[in-house]
């Protein structure tokens, strides 16, 4: 396997990481930002007020996106194992 093929495999791996973790991180960012704005507007500075909604919504998002995430990672690993098998 030459250098260009290695770089291409790294690019594919980073893209798969972004596709898998991106929705969950995006939802966590949006919820954290909205709760932070609400806390700043109401002057309520309670740590659990920002943690609990973010945790609940991230868990729901992971539950809803788990099929997509599992399929994406399974397809990637099938491709990787096929590539390793062809390297003889």
The first five atom37 places (N, CA, C, CB, O) and aatype in JSON, in Angstrom:
{
  "aatype": [20, 20, 20, 20, 20, 20, 20, 20, 20, 20, 20, 20, 20, 20, 20, 20, 20, 20, 20, 20, 20, 20, 20, 20, 20, 20, 20, 20, 20, 20, 20, 20, 20, 20, 20, 20, 20, 20, 20, 20, 20, 20, 20, 20, 20, 20, 20, 20, 20, 20, 20, 20, 20, 20, 20, 20, 20, 20, 20, 20, 20, 20, 20, 20, 20, 20, 20, 20, 20, 20, 20, 20, 20, 20, 20, 20, 20, 20, 20, 20, 20, 20, 20, 20, 20, 20, 20, 20],
  "atom_mask": [
    [1, 1, 1, 1, 1],
    [1, 1, 1, 1, 1],
    [1, 1, 1, 1, 1],
    [1, 1, 1, 1, 1],
    [1, 1, 1, 1, 1],
    [1, 1, 1, 1, 1],
    [1, 1, 1, 1, 1],
    [1, 1, 1, 1, 1],
    [1, 1, 1, 1, 1],
    [1, 1, 1, 1, 1],
    [1, 1, 1, 1, 1],
    [1, 1, 1, 1, 1],
    [1, 1, 1, 1, 1],
    [1, 1, 1, 1, 1],
    [1, 1, 1, 1, 1],
    [1, 1, 1, 1, 1],
    [1, 1, 1, 1, 1],
    [1, 1, 1, 1, 1],
    [1, 1, 1, 1, 1],
    [1, 1, 1, 1, 1],
    [1, 1, 1, 1, 1],
    [1, 1, 1, 1, 1],
    [1, 1, 1, 1, 1],
    [1, 1, 1, 1, 1],
    [1, 1, 1, 1, 1],
    [1, 1, 1, 1, 1],
    [1, 1, 1, 1, 1],
    [1, 1, 1, 1, 1],
    [1, 1, 1, 1, 1],
    [1, 1, 1, 1, 1],
    [1, 1, 1, 1, 1],
    [1, 1, 1, 1, 1],
    [1, 1, 1, 1, 1],
    [1, 1, 1, 1, 1],
    [1, 1, 1, 1, 1],
    [1, 1, 1, 1, 1],
    [1, 1, 1, 1, 1],
    [1, 1, 1, 1, 1],
    [1, 1, 1, 1, 1],
    [1, 1, 1, 1, 1],
    [1, 1, 1, 1, 1],
    [1, 1, 1, 1, 1],
    [1, 1, 1, 1, 1],
    [1, 1, 1, 1, 1],
    [1, 1, 1, 1, 1],
    [1, 1, 1, 1, 1],
    [1, 1, 1, 1, 1],
    [1, 1, 1, 1, 1],
    [1, 1, 1, 1, 1],
    [1, 1, 1, 1, 1],
    [1, 1, 1, 1, 1],
    [1, 1, 1, 1, 1],
    [1, 1, 1, 1, 1],
    [1, 1, 1, 1, 1],
    [1, 1, 1, 1, 1],
    [1, 1, 1, 1, 1],
    [1, 1, 1, 1, 1],
    [1, 1, 1, 1, 1],
    [1, 1, 1, 1, 1],
    [1, 1, 1, 1, 1],
    [1, 1, 1, 1, 1],
    [1, 1, 1, 1, 1],
    [1, 1, 1, 1, 1],
    [1, 1, 1, 1, 1],
    [1, 1, 1, 1, 1],
    [1, 1, 1, 1, 1],
    [1, 1, 1, 1, 1],
    [1, 1, 1, 1, 1],
    [1, 1, 1, 1, 1],
    [1, 1, 1, 1, 1],
    [1, 1, 1, 1, 1],
    [1, 1, 1, 1, 1],
    [1, 1, 1, 1, 1],
    [1, 1, 1, 1, 1],
    [1, 1, 1, 1, 1],
    [1, 1, 1, 1, 1],
    [1, 1, 1, 1, 1],
    [1, 1, 1, 1, 1],
    [1, 1, 1, 1, 1],
    [1, 1, 1, 1, 1],
    [1, 1, 1, 1, 1],
    [1, 1, 1, 1, 1],
    [1, 1, 1, 1, 1],
    [1, 1, 1, 1, 1],
    [1, 1, 1, 1, 1],
    [1, 1, 1, 1, 1],
    [1, 1, 1, 1, 1],
    [1, 1, 1, 1, 1]
  ],
  "atom_positions": [
    [[0.85, -1.18, 0.0], [0.0, 0.0, 0.0], [0.89, 1.23, 0.0], [-0.97, 0.0, 1.22], [1.75, 1.38, 0.87]],
    [[0.7, 2.09, -0.96], [1.56, 3.26, -1.06], [1.02, 4.41, -0.21], [1.69, 3.69, -2.52], [-0.03, 4.31, 0.42]],
    [[1.77, 5.5, -0.22], [1.46, 6.64, 0.63], [0.12, 7.27, 0.28], [2.56, 7.68, 0.53], [-0.64, 7.62, 1.18]],
    [[-0.18, 7.41, -1.0], [-1.44, 8.03, -1.4], [-2.65, 7.2, -0.97], [-1.46, 8.22, -2.92], [-3.67, 7.76, -0.58]],
    [[-2.53, 5.9, -1.02], [-3.63, 5.04, -0.57], [-3.83, 5.16, 0.94], [-3.36, 3.56, -0.95], [-4.96, 5.13, 1.42]],
    [[-2.74, 5.3, 1.67], [-2.85, 5.5, 3.12], [-3.55, 6.81, 3.45], [-1.47, 5.47, 3.77], [-4.4, 6.85, 4.33]],
    [[-3.19, 7.87, 2.74], [-3.82, 9.17, 2.97], [-5.3, 9.1, 2.61], [-3.11, 10.27, 2.14], [-6.14, 9.68, 3.31]],
    [[-5.62, 8.41, 1.54], [-7.03, 8.27, 1.15], [-7.82, 7.52, 2.22], [-7.15, 7.55, -0.2], [-8.96, 7.88, 2.53]],
    [[-7.23, 6.47, 2.79], [-7.91, 5.72, 3.85], [-8.1, 6.57, 5.1], [-7.12, 4.45, 4.19], [-9.12, 6.45, 5.78]],
    [[-7.13, 7.41, 5.42], [-7.29, 8.32, 6.56], [-8.39, 9.33, 6.31], [-5.96, 9.04, 6.86], [-9.17, 9.64, 7.21]],
    [[-8.48, 9.85, 5.1], [-9.55, 10.79, 4.77], [-10.92, 10.13, 4.9], [-9.36, 11.35, 3.35], [-11.86, 10.73, 5.42]],
    [[-11.03, 8.9, 4.43], [-12.29, 8.18, 4.56], [-12.62, 7.93, 6.03], [-12.23, 6.83, 3.8], [-13.78, 8.06, 6.44]],
    [[-11.61, 7.58, 6.82], [-11.83, 7.34, 8.25], [-12.29, 8.61, 8.96], [-10.56, 6.8, 8.92], [-13.21, 8.56, 9.77]],
    [[-11.66, 9.74, 8.67], [-12.08, 10.99, 9.3], [-13.49, 11.39, 8.88], [-11.09, 12.12, 8.94], [-14.25, 11.91, 9.69]],
    [[-13.83, 11.14, 7.62], [-15.18, 11.45, 7.16], [-16.21, 10.58, 7.87], [-15.28, 11.26, 5.63], [-17.28, 11.07, 8.24]],
    [[-15.9, 9.31, 8.07], [-16.82, 8.41, 8.77], [-16.98, 8.83, 10.23], [-16.32, 6.97, 8.69], [-18.07, 8.74, 10.79]],
    [[-15.89, 9.27, 10.85], [-15.97, 9.77, 12.22], [-16.89, 10.98, 12.29], [-14.57, 10.12, 12.76], [-17.71, 11.1, 13.19]],
    [[-16.73, 11.88, 11.34], [-17.57, 13.08, 11.3], [-19.03, 12.73, 11.06], [-17.07, 14.04, 10.23], [-19.92, 13.31, 11.68]],
    [[-19.28, 11.8, 10.16], [-20.65, 11.39, 9.86], [-21.29, 10.67, 11.04], [-20.68, 10.5, 8.63], [-22.5, 10.76, 11.24]],
    [[-20.5, 9.94, 11.81], [-21.04, 9.18, 12.94], [-21.26, 10.06, 14.17], [-20.11, 8.02, 13.28], [-22.31, 9.99, 14.8]],
    [[-20.29, 10.87, 14.5], [-20.37, 11.66, 15.73], [-20.99, 13.04, 15.51], [-19.0, 11.82, 16.34], [-21.4, 13.69, 16.47]],
    [[-21.06, 13.49, 14.29], [-21.53, 14.84, 13.99], [-22.94, 15.15, 14.45], [-21.46, 15.07, 12.54], [-23.15, 16.18, 15.09]],
    [[-23.92, 14.3, 14.16], [-25.28, 14.63, 14.6], [-25.41, 14.75, 16.12], [-26.25, 13.59, 14.11], [-26.1, 15.64, 16.62]],
    [[-24.77, 13.87, 16.84], [-24.87, 13.91, 18.31], [-24.17, 15.15, 18.85], [-24.25, 12.63, 18.93], [-24.7, 15.82, 19.74]],
    [[-23.0, 15.46, 18.33], [-22.28, 16.65, 18.78], [-23.0, 17.93, 18.39], [-20.87, 16.66, 18.22], [-23.0, 18.9, 19.14]],
    [[-23.61, 17.94, 17.22], [-24.37, 19.11, 16.79], [-25.57, 19.37, 17.68], [-24.83, 18.94, 15.35], [-25.86, 20.52, 18.04]],
    [[-26.28, 18.3, 18.04], [-27.43, 18.45, 18.93], [-26.97, 18.92, 20.32], [-28.21, 17.12, 19.04], [-27.6, 19.77, 20.93]],
    [[-25.87, 18.36, 20.8], [-25.35, 18.78, 22.11], [-24.94, 20.25, 22.09], [-24.15, 17.91, 22.52], [-25.17, 20.98, 23.06]],
    [[-24.35, 20.68, 20.99], [-23.96, 22.09, 20.86], [-25.18, 22.99, 20.84], [-23.13, 22.31, 19.6], [-25.2, 24.02, 21.52]],
    [[-26.19, 22.61, 20.07], [-27.4, 23.44, 19.97], [-28.14, 23.53, 21.3], [-28.34, 22.89, 18.9], [-28.59, 24.6, 21.7]],
    [[-28.25, 22.4, 22.0], [-28.95, 22.4, 23.29], [-28.16, 23.2, 24.32], [-29.18, 20.96, 23.79], [-28.73, 23.98, 25.08]],
    [[-26.84, 23.01, 24.34], [-26.02, 23.77, 25.27], [-26.08, 25.26, 25.03], [-24.58, 23.3, 25.19], [-26.13, 26.05, 25.97]],
    [[-26.09, 25.64, 23.76], [-26.17, 27.07, 23.43], [-27.53, 27.65, 23.82], [-25.93, 27.29, 21.94], [-27.6, 28.74, 24.39]],
    [[-28.6, 26.93, 23.53], [-29.93, 27.46, 23.87], [-30.15, 27.52, 25.38], [-31.02, 26.59, 23.22], [-30.74, 28.47, 25.88]],
    [[-29.68, 26.51, 26.11], [-29.81, 26.55, 27.57], [-28.94, 27.67, 28.14], [-29.42, 25.19, 28.2], [-29.34, 28.33, 29.1]],
    [[-27.77, 27.88, 27.57], [-26.91, 28.98, 28.03], [-27.55, 30.33, 27.79], [-25.57, 28.91, 27.33], [-27.43, 31.22, 28.63]],
    [[-28.21, 30.5, 26.66], [-28.89, 31.77, 26.38], [-30.04, 31.98, 27.35], [-29.41, 31.82, 24.93], [-30.25, 33.08, 27.86]],
    [[-30.79, 30.91, 27.61], [-31.9, 31.02, 28.57], [-31.38, 31.33, 29.96], [-32.74, 29.72, 28.59], [-31.97, 32.14, 30.67]],
    [[-30.29, 30.7, 30.36], [-29.71, 30.98, 31.68], [-29.2, 32.41, 31.76], [-28.57, 30.0, 31.99], [-29.34, 33.06, 32.8]],
    [[-28.61, 32.9, 30.7], [-28.11, 34.28, 30.72], [-29.27, 35.28, 30.76], [-27.23, 34.56, 29.49], [-29.17, 36.32, 31.4]],
    [[-30.35, 34.96, 30.07], [-31.48, 35.88, 30.05], [-32.23, 35.91, 31.38], [-32.45, 35.48, 28.94], [-32.74, 36.95, 31.78]],
    [[-32.27, 34.78, 32.07], [-33.02, 34.72, 33.33], [-32.13, 34.84, 34.56], [-33.8, 33.42, 33.4], [-32.63, 34.87, 35.68]],
    [[-30.83, 34.91, 34.38], [-29.86, 35.01, 35.47], [-29.92, 33.82, 36.41], [-30.09, 36.29, 36.26], [-29.65, 33.95, 37.6]],
    [[-30.28, 32.66, 35.88], [-30.26, 31.42, 36.67], [-28.95, 30.72, 36.37], [-31.51, 30.5, 36.35], [-28.7, 30.34, 35.22]],
    [[-28.11, 30.55, 37.37], [-26.81, 29.93, 37.18], [-26.72, 28.6, 37.92], [-25.7, 30.87, 37.66], [-25.94, 28.45, 38.86]],
    [[-27.52, 27.67, 37.51], [-27.52, 26.35, 38.11], [-26.85, 25.38, 37.15], [-28.97, 25.89, 38.45], [-27.23, 25.31, 35.98]],
    [[-25.87, 24.63, 37.63], [-25.1, 23.74, 36.76], [-25.93, 22.57, 36.26], [-23.88, 23.22, 37.49], [-25.79, 22.14, 35.12]],
    [[-26.8, 22.05, 37.12], [-27.6, 20.91, 36.7], [-28.64, 21.3, 35.67], [-28.28, 20.27, 37.91], [-29.1, 20.46, 34.9]],
    [[-29.01, 22.56, 35.63], [-29.99, 23.03, 34.66], [-29.45, 22.94, 33.23], [-30.41, 24.46, 34.96], [-30.22, 22.76, 32.29]],
    [[-28.15, 23.07, 33.08], [-27.58, 22.93, 31.74], [-27.19, 21.49, 31.42], [-26.36, 23.84, 31.6], [-27.15, 21.1, 30.26]],
    [[-26.91, 20.7, 32.44], [-26.44, 19.33, 32.22], [-27.57, 18.35, 31.92], [-25.67, 18.85, 33.43], [-27.46, 17.55, 31.0]],
    [[-28.64, 18.41, 32.67], [-29.71, 17.43, 32.56], [-30.44, 17.49, 31.21], [-30.72, 17.64, 33.68], [-30.63, 16.44, 30.6]],
    [[-30.84, 18.66, 30.72], [-31.49, 18.66, 29.4], [-30.55, 18.21, 28.28], [-32.01, 20.05, 29.09], [-30.97, 17.52, 27.36]],
    [[-29.29, 18.61, 28.37], [-28.33, 18.21, 27.35], [-28.15, 16.7, 27.37], [-26.98, 18.92, 27.57], [-28.1, 16.07, 26.31]],
    [[-28.04, 16.11, 28.55], [-27.88, 14.67, 28.66], [-29.1, 13.94, 28.1], [-27.66, 14.27, 30.11], [-28.96, 12.97, 27.36]],
    [[-30.28, 14.4, 28.46], [-31.5, 13.74, 28.0], [-31.66, 13.82, 26.48], [-32.72, 14.36, 28.68], [-31.98, 12.82, 25.84]],
    [[-31.43, 14.98, 25.92], [-31.61, 15.14, 24.47], [-30.52, 14.42, 23.7], [-31.63, 16.63, 24.1], [-30.78, 13.89, 22.62]],
    [[-29.3, 14.39, 24.22], [-28.23, 13.65, 23.55], [-28.53, 12.15, 23.59], [-26.86, 13.95, 24.22], [-28.28, 11.46, 22.6]],
    [[-29.04, 11.65, 24.69], [-29.4, 10.22, 24.75], [-30.53, 9.88, 23.78], [-29.81, 9.85, 26.18], [-30.5, 8.83, 23.15]],
    [[-31.51, 10.76, 23.67], [-32.59, 10.54, 22.71], [-32.04, 10.58, 21.28], [-33.7, 11.6, 22.89], [-32.43, 9.76, 20.45]],
    [[-31.17, 11.52, 21.0], [-30.57, 11.62, 19.67], [-29.74, 10.38, 19.35], [-29.7, 12.87, 19.56], [-29.79, 9.87, 18.23]],
    [[-28.97, 9.9, 20.31], [-28.2, 8.68, 20.09], [-29.12, 7.49, 19.85], [-27.29, 8.41, 21.28], [-28.81, 6.63, 19.03]],
    [[-30.23, 7.43, 20.55], [-31.19, 6.36, 20.33], [-31.81, 6.41, 18.95], [-32.27, 6.41, 21.37], [-31.98, 5.37, 18.3]],
    [[-32.14, 7.61, 18.49], [-32.75, 7.75, 17.18], [-31.75, 7.55, 16.04], [-33.4, 9.12, 17.06], [-32.11, 7.02, 14.99]],
    [[-30.52, 7.97, 16.24], [-29.51, 7.88, 15.18], [-28.65, 6.63, 15.27], [-28.62, 9.1, 15.23], [-27.72, 6.46, 14.49]],
    [[-28.95, 5.75, 16.21], [-28.09, 4.58, 16.41], [-28.09, 3.65, 15.2], [-28.54, 3.82, 17.64], [-27.05, 3.07, 14.89]],
    [[-29.21, 3.5, 14.53], [-29.26, 2.65, 13.35], [-28.36, 3.18, 12.25], [-30.68, 2.53, 12.85], [-27.62, 2.42, 11.62]],
    [[-28.43, 4.48, 12.0], [-27.57, 5.11, 11.0], [-26.1, 5.01, 11.38], [-27.96, 6.58, 10.82], [-25.26, 4.71, 10.54]],
    [[-25.81, 5.24, 12.65], [-24.42, 5.19, 13.1], [-23.86, 3.78, 12.98], [-24.31, 5.69, 14.55], [-22.72, 3.6, 12.54]],
    [[-24.64, 2.79, 13.37], [-24.19, 1.4, 13.3], [-24.0, 0.96, 11.85], [-25.19, 0.49, 14.0], [-23.02, 0.28, 11.54]],
    [[-24.9, 1.33, 10.99], [-24.79, 0.98, 9.58], [-23.56, 1.62, 8.94], [-26.05, 1.4, 8.82], [-22.84, 0.98, 8.18]],
    [[-23.33, 2.88, 9.26], [-22.17, 3.59, 8.71], [-20.87, 2.94, 9.15], [-22.18, 5.06, 9.15], [-19.98, 2.71, 8.33]],
    [[-20.75, 2.63, 10.43], [-19.52, 2.02, 10.92], [-19.35, 0.58, 10.44], [-19.49, 2.06, 12.44], [-18.24, 0.15, 10.14]],
    [[-20.45, -0.16, 10.35], [-20.36, -1.54, 9.87], [-19.92, -1.57, 8.41], [-21.71, -2.27, 10.03], [-19.09, -2.39, 8.03]],
    [[-20.47, -0.69, 7.58], [-20.06, -0.62, 6.18], [-18.58, -0.25, 6.05], [-20.93, 0.39, 5.41], [-17.86, -0.79, 5.21]],
    [[-18.15, 0.68, 6.89], [-16.74, 1.09, 6.85], [-15.82, -0.08, 7.22], [-16.5, 2.28, 7.8], [-14.82, -0.32, 6.55]],
    [[-16.16, -0.81, 8.28], [-15.3, -1.91, 8.7], [-15.34, -3.08, 7.73], [-15.7, -2.37, 10.08], [-14.35, -3.79, 7.58]],
    [[-16.47, -3.3, 7.08], [-16.53, -4.32, 6.03], [-15.58, -3.95, 4.9], [-17.97, -4.49, 5.5], [-14.86, -4.81, 4.39]],
    [[-15.59, -2.68, 4.5], [-14.66, -2.22, 3.45], [-13.21, -2.38, 3.88], [-14.94, -0.76, 3.09], [-12.37, -2.8, 3.09]],
    [[-12.91, -2.06, 5.12], [-11.54, -2.17, 5.62], [-11.09, -3.63, 5.64], [-11.42, -1.56, 7.03], [-9.98, -3.94, 5.21]],
    [[-11.95, -4.52, 6.14], [-11.58, -5.94, 6.19], [-11.43, -6.53, 4.79], [-12.62, -6.73, 6.97], [-10.56, -7.37, 4.57]],
    [[-12.27, -6.1, 3.85], [-12.11, -6.54, 2.47], [-10.78, -6.06, 1.88], [-13.27, -6.05, 1.61], [-10.11, -6.79, 1.16]],
    [[-10.42, -4.83, 2.2], [-9.16, -4.28, 1.69], [-7.98, -5.03, 2.29], [-9.06, -2.78, 2.02], [-7.01, -5.3, 1.58]],
    [[-8.04, -5.37, 3.57], [-6.95, -6.13, 4.19], [-6.86, -7.52, 3.59], [-7.15, -6.22, 5.71], [-5.76, -8.04, 3.4]],
    [[-7.99, -8.13, 3.29], [-7.99, -9.47, 2.7], [-7.39, -9.46, 1.29], [-9.41, -10.03, 2.66], [-6.79, -10.44, 0.87]],
    [[-7.55, -8.35, 0.56], [-7.0, -8.25, -0.79], [-5.53, -7.88, -0.82], [-7.79, -7.25, -1.58], [-4.94, -7.87, -1.9]],
    [[-4.93, -7.56, 0.3], [-3.55, -7.05, 0.32], [-2.51, -8.11, 0.09], [-3.28, -6.39, 1.62], [-1.33, -7.76, -0.03]],
    [[-2.83, -9.36, 0.02], [-1.84, -10.42, -0.17], [-0.97, -10.14, -1.29], [-2.48, -11.73, -0.38], [-0.08, -10.93, -1.59]]
  ]
}
